[in-house]
Each structure stands twice: as C-alpha cells, then as structure tokens.
Coordinates of C-alpha atoms in Angstrom, one line a residue:
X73 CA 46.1 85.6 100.4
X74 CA 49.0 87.9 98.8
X75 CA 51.4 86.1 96.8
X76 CA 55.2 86.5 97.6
X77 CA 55.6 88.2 94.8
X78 CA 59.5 89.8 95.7
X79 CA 61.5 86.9 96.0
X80 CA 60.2 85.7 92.4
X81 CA 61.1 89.0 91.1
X82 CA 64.8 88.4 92.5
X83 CA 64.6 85.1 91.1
X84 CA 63.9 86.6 87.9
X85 CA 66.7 89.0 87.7
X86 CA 69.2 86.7 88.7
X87 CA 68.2 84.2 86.9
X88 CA 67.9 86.7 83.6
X89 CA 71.2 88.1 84.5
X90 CA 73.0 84.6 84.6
X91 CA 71.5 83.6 81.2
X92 CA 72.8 87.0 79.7
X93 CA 76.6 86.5 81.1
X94 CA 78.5 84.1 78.5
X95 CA 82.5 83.3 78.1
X96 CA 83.6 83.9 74.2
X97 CA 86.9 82.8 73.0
X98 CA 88.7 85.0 70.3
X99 CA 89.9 83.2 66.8
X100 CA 93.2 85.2 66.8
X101 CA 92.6 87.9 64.0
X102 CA 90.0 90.3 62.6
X103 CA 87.8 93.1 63.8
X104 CA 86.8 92.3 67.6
X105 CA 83.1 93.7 66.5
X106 CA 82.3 91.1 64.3
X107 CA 80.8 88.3 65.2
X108 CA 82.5 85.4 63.0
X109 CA 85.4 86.1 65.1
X110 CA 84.1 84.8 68.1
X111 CA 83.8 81.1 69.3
X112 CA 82.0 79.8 72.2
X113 CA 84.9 77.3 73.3
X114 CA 88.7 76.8 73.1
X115 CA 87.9 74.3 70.4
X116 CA 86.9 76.5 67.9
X117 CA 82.9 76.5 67.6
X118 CA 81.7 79.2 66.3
X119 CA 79.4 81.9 68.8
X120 CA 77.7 83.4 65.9
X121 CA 77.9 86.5 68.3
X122 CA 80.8 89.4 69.2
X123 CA 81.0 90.1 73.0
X124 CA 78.9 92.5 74.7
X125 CA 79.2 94.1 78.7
X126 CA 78.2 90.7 79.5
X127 CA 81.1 88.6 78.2
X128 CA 84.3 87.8 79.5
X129 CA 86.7 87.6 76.9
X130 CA 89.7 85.1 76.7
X131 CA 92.1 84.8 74.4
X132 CA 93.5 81.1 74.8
X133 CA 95.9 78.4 72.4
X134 CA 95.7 80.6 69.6
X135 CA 97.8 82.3 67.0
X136 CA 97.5 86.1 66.8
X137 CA 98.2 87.6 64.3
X138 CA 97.4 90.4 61.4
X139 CA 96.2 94.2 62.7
X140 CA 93.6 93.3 65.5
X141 CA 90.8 96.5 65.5
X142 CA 88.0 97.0 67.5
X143 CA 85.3 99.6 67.6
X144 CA 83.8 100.5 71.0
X145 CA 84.3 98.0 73.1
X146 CA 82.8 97.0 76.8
X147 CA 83.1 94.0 78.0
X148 CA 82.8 92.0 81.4
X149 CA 86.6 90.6 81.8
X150 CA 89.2 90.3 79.5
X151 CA 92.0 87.3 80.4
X152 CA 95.3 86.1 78.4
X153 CA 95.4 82.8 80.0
X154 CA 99.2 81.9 78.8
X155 CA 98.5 79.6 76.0
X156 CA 98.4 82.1 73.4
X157 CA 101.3 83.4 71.0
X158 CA 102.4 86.0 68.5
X159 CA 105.7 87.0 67.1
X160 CA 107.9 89.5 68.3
X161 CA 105.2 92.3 68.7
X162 CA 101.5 92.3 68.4
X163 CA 98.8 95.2 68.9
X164 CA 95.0 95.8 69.7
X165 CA 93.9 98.8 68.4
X166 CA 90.8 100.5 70.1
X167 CA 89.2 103.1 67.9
X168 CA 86.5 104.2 70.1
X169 CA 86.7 104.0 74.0
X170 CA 87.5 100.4 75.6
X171 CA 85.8 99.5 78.8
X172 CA 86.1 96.5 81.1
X173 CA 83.5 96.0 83.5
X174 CA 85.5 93.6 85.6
X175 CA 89.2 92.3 85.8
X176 CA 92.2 92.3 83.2
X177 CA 94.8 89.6 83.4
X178 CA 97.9 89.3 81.2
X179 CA 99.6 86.0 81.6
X180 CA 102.4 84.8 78.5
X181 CA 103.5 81.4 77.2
X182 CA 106.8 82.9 76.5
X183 CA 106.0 83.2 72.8
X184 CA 105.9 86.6 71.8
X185 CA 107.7 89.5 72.9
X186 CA 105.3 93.0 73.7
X187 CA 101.3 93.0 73.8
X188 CA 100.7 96.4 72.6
X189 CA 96.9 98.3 73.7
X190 CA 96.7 101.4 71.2
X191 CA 94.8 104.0 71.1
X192 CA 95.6 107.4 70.3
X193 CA 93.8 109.9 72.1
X194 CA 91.4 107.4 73.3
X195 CA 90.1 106.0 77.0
X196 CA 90.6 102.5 78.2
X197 CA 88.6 101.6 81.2
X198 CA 89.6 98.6 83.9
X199 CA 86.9 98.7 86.2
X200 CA 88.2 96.1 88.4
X201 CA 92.0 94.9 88.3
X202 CA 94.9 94.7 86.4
X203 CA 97.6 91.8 86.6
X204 CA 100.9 91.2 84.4
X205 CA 101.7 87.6 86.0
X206 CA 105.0 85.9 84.7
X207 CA 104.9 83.7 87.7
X208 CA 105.0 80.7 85.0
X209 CA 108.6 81.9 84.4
X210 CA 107.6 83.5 80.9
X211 CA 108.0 87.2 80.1
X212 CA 105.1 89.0 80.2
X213 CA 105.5 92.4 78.6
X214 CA 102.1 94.2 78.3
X215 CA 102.3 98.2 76.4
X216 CA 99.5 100.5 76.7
X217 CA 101.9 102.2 73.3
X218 CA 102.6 101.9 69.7
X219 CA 105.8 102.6 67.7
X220 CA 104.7 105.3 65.5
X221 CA 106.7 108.4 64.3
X222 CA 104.2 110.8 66.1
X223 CA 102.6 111.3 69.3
X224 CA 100.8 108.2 69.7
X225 CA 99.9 108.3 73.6
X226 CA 96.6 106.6 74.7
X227 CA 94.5 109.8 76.0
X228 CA 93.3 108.1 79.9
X229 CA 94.0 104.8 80.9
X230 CA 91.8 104.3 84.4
X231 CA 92.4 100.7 87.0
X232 CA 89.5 101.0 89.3
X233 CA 90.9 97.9 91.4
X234 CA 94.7 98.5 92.1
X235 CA 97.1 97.1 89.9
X236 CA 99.6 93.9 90.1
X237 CA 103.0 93.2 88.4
X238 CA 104.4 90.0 89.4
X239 CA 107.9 89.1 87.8
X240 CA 109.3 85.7 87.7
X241 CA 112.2 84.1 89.2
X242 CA 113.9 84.5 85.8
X243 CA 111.5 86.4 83.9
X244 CA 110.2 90.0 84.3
X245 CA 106.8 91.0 84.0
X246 CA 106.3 94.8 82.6
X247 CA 103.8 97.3 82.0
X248 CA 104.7 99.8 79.7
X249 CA 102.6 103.0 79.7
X250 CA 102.7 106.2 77.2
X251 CA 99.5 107.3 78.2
X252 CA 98.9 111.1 79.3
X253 CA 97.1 110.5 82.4
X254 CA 96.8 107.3 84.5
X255 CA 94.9 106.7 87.2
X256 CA 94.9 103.8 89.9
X257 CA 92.4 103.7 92.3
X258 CA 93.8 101.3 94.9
X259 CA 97.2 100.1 95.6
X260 CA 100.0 99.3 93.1
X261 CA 101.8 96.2 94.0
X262 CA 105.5 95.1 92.5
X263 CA 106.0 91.7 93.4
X264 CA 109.9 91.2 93.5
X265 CA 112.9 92.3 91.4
X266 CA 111.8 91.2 88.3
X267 CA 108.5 93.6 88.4
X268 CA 108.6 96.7 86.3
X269 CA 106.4 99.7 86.2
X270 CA 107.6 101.4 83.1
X271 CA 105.8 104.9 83.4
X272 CA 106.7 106.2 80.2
X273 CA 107.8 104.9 77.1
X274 CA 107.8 107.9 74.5
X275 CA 108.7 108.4 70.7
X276 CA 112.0 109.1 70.2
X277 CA 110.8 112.5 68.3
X278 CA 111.2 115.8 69.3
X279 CA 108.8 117.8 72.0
X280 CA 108.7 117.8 75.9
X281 CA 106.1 114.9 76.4
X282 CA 104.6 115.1 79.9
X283 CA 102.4 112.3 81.3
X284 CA 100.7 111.5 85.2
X285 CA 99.8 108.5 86.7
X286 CA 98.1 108.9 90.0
X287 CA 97.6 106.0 92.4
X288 CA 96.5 105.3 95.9
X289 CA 100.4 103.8 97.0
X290 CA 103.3 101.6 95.6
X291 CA 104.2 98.7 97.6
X292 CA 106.6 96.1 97.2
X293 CA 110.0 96.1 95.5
X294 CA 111.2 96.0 91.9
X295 CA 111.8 99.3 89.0
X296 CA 109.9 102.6 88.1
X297 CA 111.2 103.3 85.0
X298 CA 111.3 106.2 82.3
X299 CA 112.8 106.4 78.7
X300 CA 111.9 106.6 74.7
X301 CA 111.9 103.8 72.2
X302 CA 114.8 103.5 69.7
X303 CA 112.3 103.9 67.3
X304 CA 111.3 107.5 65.8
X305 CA 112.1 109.9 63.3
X306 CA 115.9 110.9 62.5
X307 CA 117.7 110.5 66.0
X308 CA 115.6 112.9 67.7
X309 CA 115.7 112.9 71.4
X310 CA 112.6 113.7 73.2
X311 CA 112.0 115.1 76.8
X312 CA 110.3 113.6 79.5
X313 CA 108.2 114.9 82.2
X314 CA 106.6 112.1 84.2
X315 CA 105.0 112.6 87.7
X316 CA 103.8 110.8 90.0
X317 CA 100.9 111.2 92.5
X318 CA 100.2 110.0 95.4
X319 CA 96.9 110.5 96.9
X320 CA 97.0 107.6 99.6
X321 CA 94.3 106.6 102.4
X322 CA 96.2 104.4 103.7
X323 CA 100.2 103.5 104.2
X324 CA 102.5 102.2 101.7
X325 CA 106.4 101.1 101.3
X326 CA 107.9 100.7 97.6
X327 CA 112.1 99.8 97.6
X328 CA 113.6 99.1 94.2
X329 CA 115.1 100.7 91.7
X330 CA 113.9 104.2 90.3
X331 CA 114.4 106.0 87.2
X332 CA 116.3 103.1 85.7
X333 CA 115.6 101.8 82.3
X334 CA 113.5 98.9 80.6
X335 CA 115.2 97.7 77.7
X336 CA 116.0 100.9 76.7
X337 CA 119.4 103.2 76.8
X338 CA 119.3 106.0 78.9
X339 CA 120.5 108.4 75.7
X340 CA 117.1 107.8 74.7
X341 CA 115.8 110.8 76.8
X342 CA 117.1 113.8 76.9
X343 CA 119.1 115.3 80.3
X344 CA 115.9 117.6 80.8
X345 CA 113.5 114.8 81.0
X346 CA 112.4 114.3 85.1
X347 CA 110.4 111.8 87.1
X348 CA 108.9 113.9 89.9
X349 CA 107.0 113.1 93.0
X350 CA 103.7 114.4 94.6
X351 CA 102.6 113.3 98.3
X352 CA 98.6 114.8 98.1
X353 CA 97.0 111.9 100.3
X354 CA 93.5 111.4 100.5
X355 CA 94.2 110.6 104.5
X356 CA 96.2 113.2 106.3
X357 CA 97.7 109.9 108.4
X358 CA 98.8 108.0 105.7
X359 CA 102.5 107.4 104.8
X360 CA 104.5 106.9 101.7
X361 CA 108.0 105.9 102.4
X362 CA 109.9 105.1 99.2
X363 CA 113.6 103.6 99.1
X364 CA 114.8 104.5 95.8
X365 CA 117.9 103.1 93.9
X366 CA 119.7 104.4 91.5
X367 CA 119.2 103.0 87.8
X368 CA 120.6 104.2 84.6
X369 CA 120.4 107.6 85.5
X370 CA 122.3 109.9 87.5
X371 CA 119.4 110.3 89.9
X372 CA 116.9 108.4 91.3
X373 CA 113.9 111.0 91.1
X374 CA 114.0 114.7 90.3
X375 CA 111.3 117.5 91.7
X376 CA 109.6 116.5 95.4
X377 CA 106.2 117.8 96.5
X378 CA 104.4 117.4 99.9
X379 CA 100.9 118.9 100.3
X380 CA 98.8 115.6 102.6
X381 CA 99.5 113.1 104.2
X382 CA 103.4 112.2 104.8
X383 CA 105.9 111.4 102.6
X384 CA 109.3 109.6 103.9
X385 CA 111.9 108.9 101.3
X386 CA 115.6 107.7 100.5
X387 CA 117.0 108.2 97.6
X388 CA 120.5 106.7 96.1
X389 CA 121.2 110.6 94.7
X390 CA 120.8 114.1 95.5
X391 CA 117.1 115.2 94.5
X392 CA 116.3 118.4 93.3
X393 CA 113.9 120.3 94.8
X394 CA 111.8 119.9 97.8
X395 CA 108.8 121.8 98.1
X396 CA 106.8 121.4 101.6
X397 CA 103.2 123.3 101.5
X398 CA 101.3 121.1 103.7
X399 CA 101.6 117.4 105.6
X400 CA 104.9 115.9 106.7
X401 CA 107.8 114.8 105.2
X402 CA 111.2 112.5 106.3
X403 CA 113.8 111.3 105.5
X404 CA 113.9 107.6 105.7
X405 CA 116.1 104.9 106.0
X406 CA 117.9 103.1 103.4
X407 CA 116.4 99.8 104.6
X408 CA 113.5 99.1 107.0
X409 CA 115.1 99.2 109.9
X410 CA 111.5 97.6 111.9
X411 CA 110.9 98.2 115.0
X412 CA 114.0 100.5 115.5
X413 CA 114.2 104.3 114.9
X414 CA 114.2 104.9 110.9
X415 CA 117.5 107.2 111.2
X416 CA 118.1 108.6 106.9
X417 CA 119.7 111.2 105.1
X418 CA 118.5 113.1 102.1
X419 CA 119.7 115.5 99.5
X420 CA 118.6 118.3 97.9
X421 CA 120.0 121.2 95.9
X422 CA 117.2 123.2 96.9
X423 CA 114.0 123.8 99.1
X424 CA 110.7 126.1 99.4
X425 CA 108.7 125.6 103.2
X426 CA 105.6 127.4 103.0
X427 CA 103.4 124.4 105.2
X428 CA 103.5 121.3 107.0
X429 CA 105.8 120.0 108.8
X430 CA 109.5 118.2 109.0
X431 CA 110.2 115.0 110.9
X432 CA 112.5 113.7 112.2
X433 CA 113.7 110.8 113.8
X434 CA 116.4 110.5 116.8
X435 CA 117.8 107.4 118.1
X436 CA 118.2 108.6 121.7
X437 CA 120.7 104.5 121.9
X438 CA 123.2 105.9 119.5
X439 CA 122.4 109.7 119.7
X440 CA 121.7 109.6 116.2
X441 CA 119.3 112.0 114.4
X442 CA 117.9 112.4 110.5
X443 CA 119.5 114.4 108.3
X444 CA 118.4 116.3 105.2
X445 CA 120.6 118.6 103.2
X446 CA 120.4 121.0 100.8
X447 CA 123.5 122.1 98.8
X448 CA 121.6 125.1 98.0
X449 CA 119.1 127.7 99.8
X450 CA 116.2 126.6 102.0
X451 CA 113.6 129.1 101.9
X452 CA 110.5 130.1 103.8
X453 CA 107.3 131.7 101.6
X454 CA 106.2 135.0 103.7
X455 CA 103.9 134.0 106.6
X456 CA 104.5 130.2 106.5
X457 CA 102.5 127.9 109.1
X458 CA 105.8 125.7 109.4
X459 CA 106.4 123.1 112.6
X460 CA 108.6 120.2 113.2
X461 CA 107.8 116.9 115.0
X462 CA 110.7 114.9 116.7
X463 CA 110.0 111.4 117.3
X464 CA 112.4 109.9 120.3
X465 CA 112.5 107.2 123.2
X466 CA 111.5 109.7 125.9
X467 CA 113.6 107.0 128.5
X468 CA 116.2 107.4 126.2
X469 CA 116.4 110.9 125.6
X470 CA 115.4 111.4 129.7
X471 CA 119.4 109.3 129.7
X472 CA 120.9 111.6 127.0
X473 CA 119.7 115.0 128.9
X474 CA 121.2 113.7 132.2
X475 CA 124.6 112.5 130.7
X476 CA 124.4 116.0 129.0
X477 CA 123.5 115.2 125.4
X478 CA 120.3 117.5 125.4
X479 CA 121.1 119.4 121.7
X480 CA 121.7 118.1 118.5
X481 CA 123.5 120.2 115.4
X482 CA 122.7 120.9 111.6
X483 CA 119.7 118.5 111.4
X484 CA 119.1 120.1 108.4
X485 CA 121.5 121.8 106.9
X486 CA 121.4 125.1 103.5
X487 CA 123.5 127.4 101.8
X488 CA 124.2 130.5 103.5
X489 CA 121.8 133.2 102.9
X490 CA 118.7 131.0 102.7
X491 CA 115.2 132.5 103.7
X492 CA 114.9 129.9 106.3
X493 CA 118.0 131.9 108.4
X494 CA 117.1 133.4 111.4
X495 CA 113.2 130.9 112.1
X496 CA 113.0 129.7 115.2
X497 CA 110.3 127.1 116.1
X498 CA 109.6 125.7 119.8
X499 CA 107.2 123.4 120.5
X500 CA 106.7 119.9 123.4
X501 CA 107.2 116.4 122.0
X502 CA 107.0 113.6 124.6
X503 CA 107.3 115.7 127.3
X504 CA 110.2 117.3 126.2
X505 CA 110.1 121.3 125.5
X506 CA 112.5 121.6 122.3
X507 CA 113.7 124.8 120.7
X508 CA 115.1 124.9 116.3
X509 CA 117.0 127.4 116.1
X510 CA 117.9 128.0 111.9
X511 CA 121.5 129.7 111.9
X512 CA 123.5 131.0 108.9
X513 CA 123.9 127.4 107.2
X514 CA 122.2 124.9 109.6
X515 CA 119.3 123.8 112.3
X516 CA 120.3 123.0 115.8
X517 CA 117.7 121.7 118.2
X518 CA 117.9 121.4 122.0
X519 CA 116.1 119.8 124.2
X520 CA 114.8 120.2 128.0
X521 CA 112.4 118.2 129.8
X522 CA 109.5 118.9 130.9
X523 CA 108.6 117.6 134.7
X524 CA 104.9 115.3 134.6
X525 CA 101.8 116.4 135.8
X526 CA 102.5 114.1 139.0
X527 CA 105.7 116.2 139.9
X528 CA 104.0 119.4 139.7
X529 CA 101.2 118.2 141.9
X530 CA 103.6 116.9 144.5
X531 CA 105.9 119.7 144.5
X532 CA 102.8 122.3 144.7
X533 CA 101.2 119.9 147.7
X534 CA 105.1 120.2 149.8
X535 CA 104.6 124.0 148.8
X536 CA 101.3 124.3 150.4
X537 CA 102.3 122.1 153.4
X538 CA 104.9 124.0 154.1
X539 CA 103.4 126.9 153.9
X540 CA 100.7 125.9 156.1
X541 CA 103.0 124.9 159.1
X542 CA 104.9 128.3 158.8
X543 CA 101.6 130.2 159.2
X544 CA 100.6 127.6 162.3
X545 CA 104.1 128.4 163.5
X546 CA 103.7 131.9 163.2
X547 CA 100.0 132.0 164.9
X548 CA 101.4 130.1 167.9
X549 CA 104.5 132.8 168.6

C-alpha cells in the first residue's frame, strides 16, 4: 500500500512555517539588530533574539528615545499600535535597505510630534500596505525625511498594497515624503479633510530637487502638498520639481486641496518649484478625474501630461501647459455633478496636441458645453493623429437641432496665430455627424443628424415600390 505521503509534507511546511513566524516587541532604544533589544511581550521579557523576515514588529507602551539605527532590515509587518510616545521628533535610521514583507501601520497616542524613516540614498520596501490612522483623534505625522543641511532624500520608497491616510475629526494624519522616487502599486486613498499627502518636504538649501511618486489612482478628498522645511543652511530657498504619475487600471476621483502647504510657509519654495501631472494609465479605459483647490499657492498644479488612459480635471487656477500625445483628456466639473452631464472649464496658458483625443461634454437640457482655454497658443506637432469625442443626450440634442441649436462656439478657445488654426476634424457621435472647425482664436462645432438604419431601409423600400408601380404602369400603356 503507498503511504499518503503529500498531505504530511503540507503538514510539515505549514506546520514549520507557523513555528518560525513570532511577534517581537521593541524596548524603545538601541540598534534594531541586536538582540537584547527585543522582548517577546508588551511586558518586557526579554526574546533573546532581533527580528528576522519572519517577525512582525510592534512597537507598543514604550518610551522611544535616543538615535534608533538599524542595519539591513526585513521583517514580516511592522505596526505602531498608538500606545507608544517620543518627544517632539524621533527617527529610525535604516543604513542598509529596509524591507517589509507584509503591512505597515502608523497609529499615535498623541505624544510625539513627527516619526521620521531616514535613509539617505537607501530603499525601503512595503510589500503589502501602508496606513497613517489618526482615527483615535491623535495626530499621526509619519516622514520618510530628516532635517539635515544636505540632500538627505531616501533613494526608492516602494507600497506594494496601496496606501491609506485617514485624518481625524480634529486631527490630521500626514505622510511626509522627500524621497526621489515613490512608487504605489494600488490605489491611494485620503480619507477626509484632515488627510495629507505631503509629496515633498525638501531642505531649505540651494539646488532644483526633483522627486516622482507613481501610483495606480488617488481617491478620496483631503491635501497634496509641496514645500521645504524651515530648517537648512543660511535662508536658502530651494526649488521643487515634484510629479506625479498616474498609471491607473482602473478609475479614480481625488477632490481636495492641491499644492497647499503642511505646516510649512509657502516662501519656503522658490516661485520655480512645480507640481506637475502625468496621465500614463496601465488601462486605456481608465479615468482620473481630479478636483483641485487652491492652497497656499497661486496655483493648484503646474505642467499637465496625457499619454493613456483619460485624464478629467478642475483646477481652482489657470494651469500651465497641457501636453496631449495620446488617450483623452476633459475638463471636469467643480463638483460631481452624478448622474448629470459633468459640464467644467479649464485653463491654460498654453498647449501642444500631437495624440489622443479631447472630450467634451454637452448638456443638450441647458445647451451647455465644456470649456477649456488657453490664454496662449494651442499648437498641433506635424502629422498629429488628433480626434474629439462629444458626449450628449442624443433625445436632447435630436430637440436642440429641431429648435435650431445644432452648433456650439469657442469650445476651446487660443491665442491667435496658434498651430491648431485652420484643423478641421469630422467625425459621428451618437448618430450625430459633427464637424470642429479651429478658427483664428476658437473651435466651433456643429452638429447634423444622422437618420437610423431603420429610416434608410424604409425610405429605400417606398423608393423601390414606387419605382416598381411606375414601370407596371408603364408596361400596361
């Protein structure tokens, strides 16, 4: 008789890999690596062992303290529950790589100002998720940064789960970021008002600092902010490049305020410094729309880029360029309007169409249409593959076109002498034939409908009756 020997084998993994997986509890100070460090409990008793990829790590009711250092570090989970405490800041610094195998979650007792991750140069790894909660109504302030007088920025700072900021009703929960390039794989969710995403919080030295954080959407509401510390060498004022990327699969809707500061002045920065946007979706269908309010800056965002996928934004302000190579872009709405048409207006000083496509939306009700401006030139790039796609009630626009209504003015509107001057583009949306016609400062569109299938079959069938009972006549004279 064989023996079963595969399920014992299973049994045998699992039952290896539960004996390996322990929970070690951190004293509060000294060098993560070393094992005296390390208790088995919240009570205090000693492990006799520093955590390995095995271990989830939480840091509970104690004191921290001193300069915290760890070597290369990779561990299974790594959790503030909320009973610890520090003073008004307190850092971790990673010397050699940090890698967490599973989830990261930063919750605060309220005593302690900024949690600081540093690691100049270095990686940090979240393979599962990130959470900053100050749902317990205490400010929760986590900083992948370090006041230093030089560059200090963490090298690659990678969420493989998505990432969660969830304010309080009277406290705000923050992640800080001067890292070089961030990357979210899955969505990044801002719970409500209080919920800050601070993209980039740089040394107030001199140099043009440019950091990326790429993620797979921004949902909710709250702040995007950028800025400097006060803190750096003799009043310099550094400049900021931060971008964003998207590179969505699947649609998201972000409304809060953008550009604005956290804690910081906006003289911090200089006026060069930007936070520019990048639509390069994973999924051709998915959407981005973003509602952005204006902070402590004079505009919301800065530089716009469409290549996948579709992009549909508000802003507060005037943007300044808009460069359309591929997918869709439109202008949306300053609130969700639901199931009603999104009808928007956006701003530009300036715009290059070499791809994709523009939207926009008509309310066929109120005869009201998207518009998006440019207080400068709109150009085309040499042999653009440029479209646009109306979206309308067809009902409603049928009622427009017999009233009359059938043409709509300066959808999008340029300074004179743009490369755009002189495009037409036709095309069929809902049954409608349209024709863009790009004049010396604006775009008019006019519509004509387009009979259904139906009506050509019954006009072409009286046609051939008709003809058919002249030609009988005919025979019989």
């Amino acid at each position: 008789m064989k023996i079963p020997y595969r399920p014992i084998f299973l049994f045998l993994i699992f039952a290896i890999a539960s004996a390996n997986a322990d929970t070690l509890y951190y004293e509060g100070t000294g060098y993560w690596n070393v094992s005296s460090h390390w208790w088995s409990d919240s009570s205090g008793t000693p492990a006799g062992k520093a955590p390995t990829e095995d271990t989830d790590v939480v840091i509970s009711g104690v004191t921290l303290s001193g300069t915290i250092n760890t070597g290369g570090v990779n561990i299974k989970s790594l959790t503030f529950d909320g009973t610890q405490s520090f003073g008004n800041t307190q850092d971790i610094n990673f010397h050699d790589g940090f890698t967490i195998g599973g989830d990261f979650n930063y919750i605060s007792s309220g005593n302690g100002n900024m949690m600081g991750i540093v690691g100049a140069g270095n990686s940090f790894n979240i393979e599962g998720k990130l959470t900053i909660d100050a749902s317990n109504n205490k400010k929760a302030w986590l900083a992948f940064f370090k006041q230093m007088n030089t560059d200090s920025r963490i090298g690659t700072l990678t969420i493989k789960n998505g990432l969660e900021i969830i304010g309080g009703s009277g406290e705000t929960a923050a992640l800080t970021l001067n890292v070089k390039n961030t990357f979210v794989t899955g969505k990044v969710k801002l719970a409500n008002a209080n919920s800050i995403l601070n993209l980039t919080r740089s040394m107030k030295i001199e140099g043009t600092f440019t950091n990326n954080f790429t993620c797979d959407g921004i949902d909710g509401t709250g702040k995007i902010t950028i800025g400097a510390t006060s803190y750096g060498v003799g009043g310099a004022i550094p400049t900021v490049i931060q971008n964003i990327i998207f590179n969505n699969s699947t649609n998201s809707s972000f409304k809060g305020i953008s550009k604005g500061q956290y804690n910081d002045p906006a003289a911090n920065i200089s006026a060069d410094s930007e936070l520019n946007i990048e639509m390069n979706a994973a999924s051709s269908n998915a959407v981005q729309t973003l509602r952005l309010e204006k902070g402590s800056y004079d505009t919301v965002a800065d530089n716009i880029t469409v290549k996948n996928g579709m992009l549909n934004l508000y802003g507060d302000t005037s943007f300044k360029t808009l460069t359309l190579s591929g997918g869709y872009f439109s202008a949306a709405a300053v609130n969700d309007p639901g199931d009603a048409p999104e009808i928007g207006t956006v701003s530009f000083e300036s715009g290059m169409w070499s791809g994709g496509a523009i939207v926009i939306d008509i309310h066929a009700d109120s005869a009201e249409a998207d518009k998006i401006q440019f207080s400068g030139k709109l150009d085309k790039a040499e042999n653009a593959d440029i479209n646009l796609q109306f979206n309308f009630d067809p009902q409603g626009m049928a009622e427009l076109v017999d009233m009359g209504i059938s043409s709509f003015k300066d959808l999008i509107t340029y300074e004179e002498g743009s490369g755009i001057e002189g495009t037409v583009i036709s095309g069929v949306s809902d049954n409608f034939a349209f024709e863009a016609v790009f004049g010396a400062t604006g775009m008019d569109v006019s519509f004509t409908q387009v009979p259904e299938p139906s009506e050509f079959a019954f006009a072409f069938g009286a046609a051939a009756l008709l003809f058919a009972l002249r030609a009988r006549w005919q025979s019989r004279r």
